[in-house]
Amino acid sequence: MSIVVTGATGHLGRHVVEQLLEKVPAEQVTAVVRTPEKAADFAEKGVRIAVADYNSPETFDKVFAAGDKVLLISGNEFDKGRPVQHQVVIDAAKAAGVALLAYTSAPGSLTAALADDHRATEKVLLASGLPYSLLRNGWYNENYTENLAPALEHGAVVQAAGDGRISTASRADYAAAAVAVLTGEGHENTTYELGGDEPWGFAEYAAELSRQTGKEIAYNAVPVEVYTEILTGVGLPAPLAGILAGVDASIEKGELVVTSGDLARLTGRPATPIAESIAVALKG
């Protein structure tokens, strides 16, 4: 029996593998990657490396074995039909007879276009008959704190979220929830709504940035159309810019406030506050 993590060298996948190695022997962990060189550090620790690509179904033929627990981390190729990519993994997992397939989805309350691929994947997973766990991850602290330079340079946080609030947590928090499901018992056919403990708004975020940097940083709320133009202006493809701006519209409507408490219950600890992630980013 192995615990198999797809997308294992991505931002979230790395956290998951590293935290798994704190709980189970390395030989029980399989990291699925497209580029094995990026997983050399895992291989050195004894992790099994499987090379497979969501776009090539045949590469998944021998990745899974009966009894495996699998974490399907959603792909990031928005232009390649993610539900079809995910179905490749689900089909291979079903053929192998895995014990559990956990999938990193999006909050059930999210109506933005970003959620469409996740809802479609959930439908495929439920129809497969596999024992499943839906890890409906909220937004990550790092979605904001990893790109502080523009806010610090221009003295403004620019978003299209109005006075909306959002329940974020760190990647490490969401990884810890996934690890709890993969290493624990009784998580078959479950849905977890995951998010931070304390929702916050962007005016508070700008104020916290001001406090920690000593600079005057304002929150500039703009219309969705303007925000979309800003994102395309810095080089984002128009479809992706539209998706991200759509998430802000959902934030304004309160769709990314998560009140379930599932994240803290799974991890056994409070979620990482946005202020803590800001401090980490500023030190980096």
C-alpha positions as a printed NumPy array, in Angstrom:
array([[  0.   ,   0.   ,   0.   ],
       [  1.249,   3.441,  -0.935],
       [  0.105,   7.016,  -0.52 ],
       [  0.266,   8.572,  -3.977],
       [  0.437,  12.328,  -4.552],
       [ -0.031,  13.766,  -8.048],
       [  1.494,  17.131,  -8.917],
       [  3.998,  16.377,  -6.184],
       [  6.538,  19.061,  -7.104],
       [  3.97 ,  21.87 ,  -7.297],
       [  3.515,  24.454,  -4.545],
       [  0.907,  22.418,  -2.65 ],
       [  2.26 ,  18.989,  -3.587],
       [  5.671,  19.681,  -2.069],
       [  4.089,  20.613,   1.245],
       [  2.006,  17.415,   1.189],
       [  4.964,  15.114,   0.481],
       [  7.175,  16.825,   3.067],
       [  4.467,  16.51 ,   5.723],
       [  3.745,  12.888,   4.786],
       [  7.414,  12.073,   5.385],
       [  6.958,  13.249,   8.976],
       [  4.228,  10.635,   9.497],
       [  4.966,   7.575,   7.343],
       [  8.109,   5.831,   6.003],
       [  9.367,   7.266,   2.71 ],
       [  8.929,   3.945,   0.892],
       [  5.178,   4.249,   1.493],
       [  4.998,   7.522,  -0.453],
       [  4.81 ,   7.832,  -4.243],
       [  5.343,  11.247,  -5.845],
       [  3.808,  11.582,  -9.314],
       [  5.691,  14.159, -11.375],
       [  6.176,  15.226, -14.975],
       [  9.826,  16.198, -14.496],
       [ 11.722,  13.717, -12.299],
       [ 14.675,  16.08 , -11.882],
       [ 12.436,  18.366,  -9.822],
       [ 11.798,  15.48 ,  -7.406],
       [ 15.46 ,  14.504,  -6.921],
       [ 15.364,  15.586,  -3.268],
       [ 12.354,  13.318,  -2.639],
       [ 14.069,  10.401,  -4.371],
       [ 17.121,  10.868,  -2.154],
       [ 14.863,  10.467,   0.886],
       [ 13.498,   7.167,  -0.442],
       [ 10.243,   8.376,  -1.973],
       [  9.141,   6.396,  -5.032],
       [  9.006,   8.637,  -8.101],
       [  6.455,   7.937, -10.843],
       [  6.649,   9.947, -14.06 ],
       [  3.215,  10.647, -15.517],
       [  1.345,  13.451, -17.268],
       [ -2.357,  14.325, -17.049],
       [ -2.279,  14.825, -20.834],
       [ -0.996,  11.285, -21.547],
       [ -3.382,   8.631, -20.145],
       [ -1.012,   5.748, -20.881],
       [  1.573,   7.17 , -18.462],
       [ -0.779,   6.407, -15.555],
       [ -1.153,   2.716, -16.439],
       [  1.098,   1.411, -13.656],
       [  1.157,   4.325, -11.217],
       [ -1.525,   3.03 ,  -8.836],
       [ -1.943,  -0.291,  -7.048],
       [ -4.855,  -1.866,  -5.186],
       [ -5.281,  -0.358,  -1.73 ],
       [ -3.423,   2.871,  -2.497],
       [ -4.646,   6.175,  -1.111],
       [ -4.378,   8.862,  -3.784],
       [ -4.325,  12.657,  -3.619],
       [ -5.322,  14.162,  -6.959],
       [ -4.086,  17.749,  -6.891],
       [ -6.002,  19.737,  -9.485],
       [ -3.988,  20.71 , -12.553],
       [ -3.031,  24.289, -13.372],
       [ -3.363,  24.136, -17.167],
       [ -6.594,  26.088, -17.451],
       [ -6.476,  25.963, -21.251],
       [ -6.231,  22.169, -21.583],
       [ -9.554,  21.021, -20.183],
       [ -8.787,  20.165, -16.585],
       [-11.793,  17.859, -16.007],
       [-10.574,  15.616, -18.856],
       [ -7.07 ,  15.626, -17.359],
       [ -8.438,  14.736, -13.941],
       [-10.57 ,  11.956, -15.406],
       [ -7.371,  10.301, -16.651],
       [ -6.255,   9.949, -13.02 ],
       [ -9.694,   8.9  , -11.768],
       [-10.009,   6.2  , -14.46 ],
       [ -6.549,   4.818, -13.692],
       [ -7.276,   4.839,  -9.955],
       [-10.546,   2.984, -10.491],
       [ -8.895,   0.378, -12.712],
       [ -6.281,  -0.245, -10.011],
       [ -8.814,  -0.496,  -7.195],
       [ -7.45 ,   2.225,  -4.924],
       [ -8.816,   2.532,  -1.393],
       [ -9.416,   6.302,  -1.467],
       [ -9.1  ,   9.167,  -3.926],
       [ -8.945,  12.632,  -2.366],
       [ -9.315,  15.621,  -4.693],
       [ -8.353,  19.261,  -4.085],
       [-11.497,  21.094,  -5.123],
       [-12.982,  24.554,  -4.492],
       [-15.507,  25.71 ,  -1.876],
       [-19.039,  24.558,  -2.568],
       [-20.29 ,  28.139,  -2.212],
       [-18.072,  29.436,  -5.052],
       [-19.999,  30.249,  -8.249],
       [-17.131,  31.915, -10.155],
       [-15.944,  30.294, -13.401],
       [-12.92 ,  28.952, -11.51 ],
       [-15.254,  26.48 ,  -9.789],
       [-16.621,  24.994, -13.036],
       [-13.703,  22.592, -13.581],
       [-13.864,  21.498,  -9.949],
       [-17.604,  20.798, -10.025],
       [-17.16 ,  18.827, -13.255],
       [-14.322,  16.784, -11.703],
       [-16.354,  16.115,  -8.564],
       [-19.178,  14.795, -10.766],
       [-16.787,  12.399, -12.54 ],
       [-15.307,  11.242,  -9.241],
       [-18.686,  10.56 ,  -7.642],
       [-19.876,   8.718, -10.756],
       [-16.754,   6.498, -10.68 ],
       [-17.883,   4.729,  -7.521],
       [-14.439,   5.176,  -5.952],
       [-14.259,   5.929,  -2.225],
       [-13.615,   9.679,  -2.297],
       [-12.806,  12.682,  -0.147],
       [-13.472,  16.147,  -1.533],
       [-11.02 ,  18.643,  -0.079],
       [-12.695,  21.898,  -1.019],
       [ -9.762,  24.226,  -0.437],
       [-10.461,  27.901,   0.052],
       [ -8.111,  30.616,  -1.17 ],
       [ -4.453,  30.538,  -0.099],
       [ -2.72 ,  33.268,   1.918],
       [  0.131,  32.979,  -0.569],
       [ -2.12 ,  34.019,  -3.46 ],
       [ -1.62 ,  37.505,  -2.029],
       [  1.553,  37.419,   0.041],
       [  3.784,  35.941,  -2.691],
       [  3.324,  39.035,  -4.824],
       [  3.658,  41.987,  -2.468],
       [  5.989,  44.02 ,  -4.696],
       [  3.28 ,  45.94 ,  -6.645],
       [  1.419,  46.914,  -3.463],
       [  4.634,  48.063,  -1.791],
       [  5.801,  49.917,  -4.897],
       [  2.533,  51.73 ,  -5.589],
       [  1.297,  52.057,  -2.006],
       [ -1.971,  50.359,  -2.837],
       [ -3.66 ,  46.965,  -2.744],
       [ -5.812,  46.816,  -5.87 ],
       [ -8.655,  44.279,  -6.014],
       [-12.2  ,  44.071,  -7.387],
       [-13.676,  42.579,  -4.208],
       [-15.381,  45.637,  -2.71 ],
       [-15.95 ,  45.157,   1.014],
       [-16.13 ,  41.375,   0.639],
       [-14.412,  39.104,   3.13 ],
       [-12.436,  35.915,   2.57 ],
       [-11.351,  32.928,   4.69 ],
       [ -7.776,  32.131,   3.702],
       [ -5.161,  29.773,   5.1  ],
       [ -1.594,  28.864,   4.179],
       [ -0.626,  26.162,   1.698],
       [  0.931,  24.269,   4.592],
       [ -2.462,  24.292,   6.361],
       [ -4.295,  22.81 ,   3.378],
       [ -1.486,  20.278,   2.948],
       [ -1.857,  19.26 ,   6.598],
       [ -5.577,  18.637,   6.037],
       [ -4.791,  16.438,   3.033],
       [ -2.18 ,  14.513,   5.04 ],
       [ -4.713,  13.952,   7.839],
       [ -7.141,  12.433,   5.332],
       [ -4.471,  10.313,   3.614],
       [ -3.015,   8.924,   6.83 ],
       [ -6.187,   8.714,   8.916],
       [ -9.203,   6.425,   8.935],
       [-12.865,   6.979,   8.184],
       [-12.516,   9.61 ,   5.472],
       [-14.243,   7.616,   2.725],
       [-17.061,   9.466,   0.93 ],
       [-16.544,  12.758,   2.767],
       [-16.654,  16.415,   1.771],
       [-14.643,  18.992,   3.698],
       [-15.143,  22.745,   3.284],
       [-11.714,  24.153,   4.111],
       [-10.749,  27.724,   4.92 ],
       [ -9.162,  29.972,   7.511],
       [-10.617,  30.614,  10.953],
       [-11.023,  34.405,  10.701],
       [-12.372,  36.009,   7.504],
       [-10.724,  39.287,   6.509],
       [-11.279,  42.063,   3.983],
       [ -8.804,  43.873,   1.768],
       [ -8.988,  47.12 ,   3.752],
       [ -7.747,  45.126,   6.761],
       [ -5.121,  43.458,   4.571],
       [ -3.813,  46.851,   3.392],
       [ -3.793,  48.109,   6.994],
       [ -1.798,  45.062,   8.113],
       [  0.694,  45.609,   5.272],
       [  1.009,  49.238,   6.381],
       [  1.591,  48.17 ,   9.995],
       [  4.276,  45.635,   9.142],
       [  6.148,  47.745,   6.569],
       [  5.744,  51.215,   8.063],
       [  4.523,  52.418,   4.657],
       [  1.132,  53.949,   3.918],
       [ -0.714,  51.348,   1.852],
       [ -4.333,  51.905,   0.839],
       [ -6.975,  49.541,  -0.477],
       [ -8.133,  50.593,  -3.924],
       [-11.356,  48.77 ,  -4.844],
       [-11.923,  48.828,  -8.602],
       [-14.636,  47.399, -10.892],
       [-14.136,  43.871, -12.232],
       [-13.567,  45.193, -15.754],
       [-10.781,  47.518, -14.601],
       [ -9.15 ,  44.741, -12.586],
       [ -9.264,  42.446, -15.605],
       [ -7.486,  45.13 , -17.679],
       [ -4.842,  45.556, -14.955],
       [ -4.144,  41.807, -14.945],
       [ -3.868,  41.573, -18.726],
       [ -1.685,  44.694, -18.639],
       [  0.897,  42.879, -16.506],
       [  0.976,  39.951, -18.923],
       [ -1.706,  37.507, -17.783],
       [ -3.594,  35.754, -20.594],
       [ -7.084,  37.234, -20.981],
       [ -8.942,  34.002, -20.017],
       [ -6.934,  33.641, -16.789],
       [ -7.349,  37.344, -15.97 ],
       [-11.104,  36.922, -16.389],
       [-11.123,  33.909, -14.07 ],
       [ -9.184,  35.732, -11.335],
       [-11.358,  38.832, -11.623],
       [-14.396,  36.57 , -11.374],
       [-13.07 ,  35.22 ,  -8.077],
       [-12.933,  38.789,  -6.746],
       [-16.572,  39.273,  -7.736],
       [-17.353,  36.13 ,  -5.735],
       [-15.374,  37.441,  -2.758],
       [-17.5  ,  40.609,  -2.807],
       [-20.597,  38.377,  -2.583],
       [-19.148,  36.47 ,   0.389],
       [-18.678,  33.203,  -1.499],
       [-15.188,  32.575,  -0.118],
       [-16.119,  32.895,   3.547],
       [-15.85 ,  29.395,   5.03 ],
       [-17.469,  28.781,   8.423],
       [-17.342,  24.976,   8.681],
       [-14.292,  24.748,  10.954],
       [-13.257,  21.642,   8.961],
       [ -9.666,  22.803,   8.391],
       [ -8.829,  23.307,  12.067],
       [-10.591,  20.052,  12.962],
       [ -8.609,  18.018,  10.415],
       [ -5.246,  19.582,  11.254],
       [ -5.8  ,  19.826,  15.001],
       [ -4.559,  23.409,  15.114],
       [ -5.655,  26.941,  14.16 ],
       [ -5.163,  28.042,  10.56 ],
       [ -2.286,  30.402,   9.75 ],
       [ -3.494,  34.043,   9.965],
       [ -2.891,  36.273,   6.963],
       [ -0.735,  38.556,   9.161],
       [  1.648,  35.666,   9.805],
       [  1.994,  34.91 ,   6.096],
       [  2.643,  38.595,   5.387],
       [  5.439,  38.563,   7.97 ],
       [  6.995,  35.448,   6.388],
       [  6.817,  36.999,   2.913],
       [  8.415,  40.253,   4.035],
       [ 11.309,  38.365,   5.633],
       [ 11.842,  36.342,   2.461]])
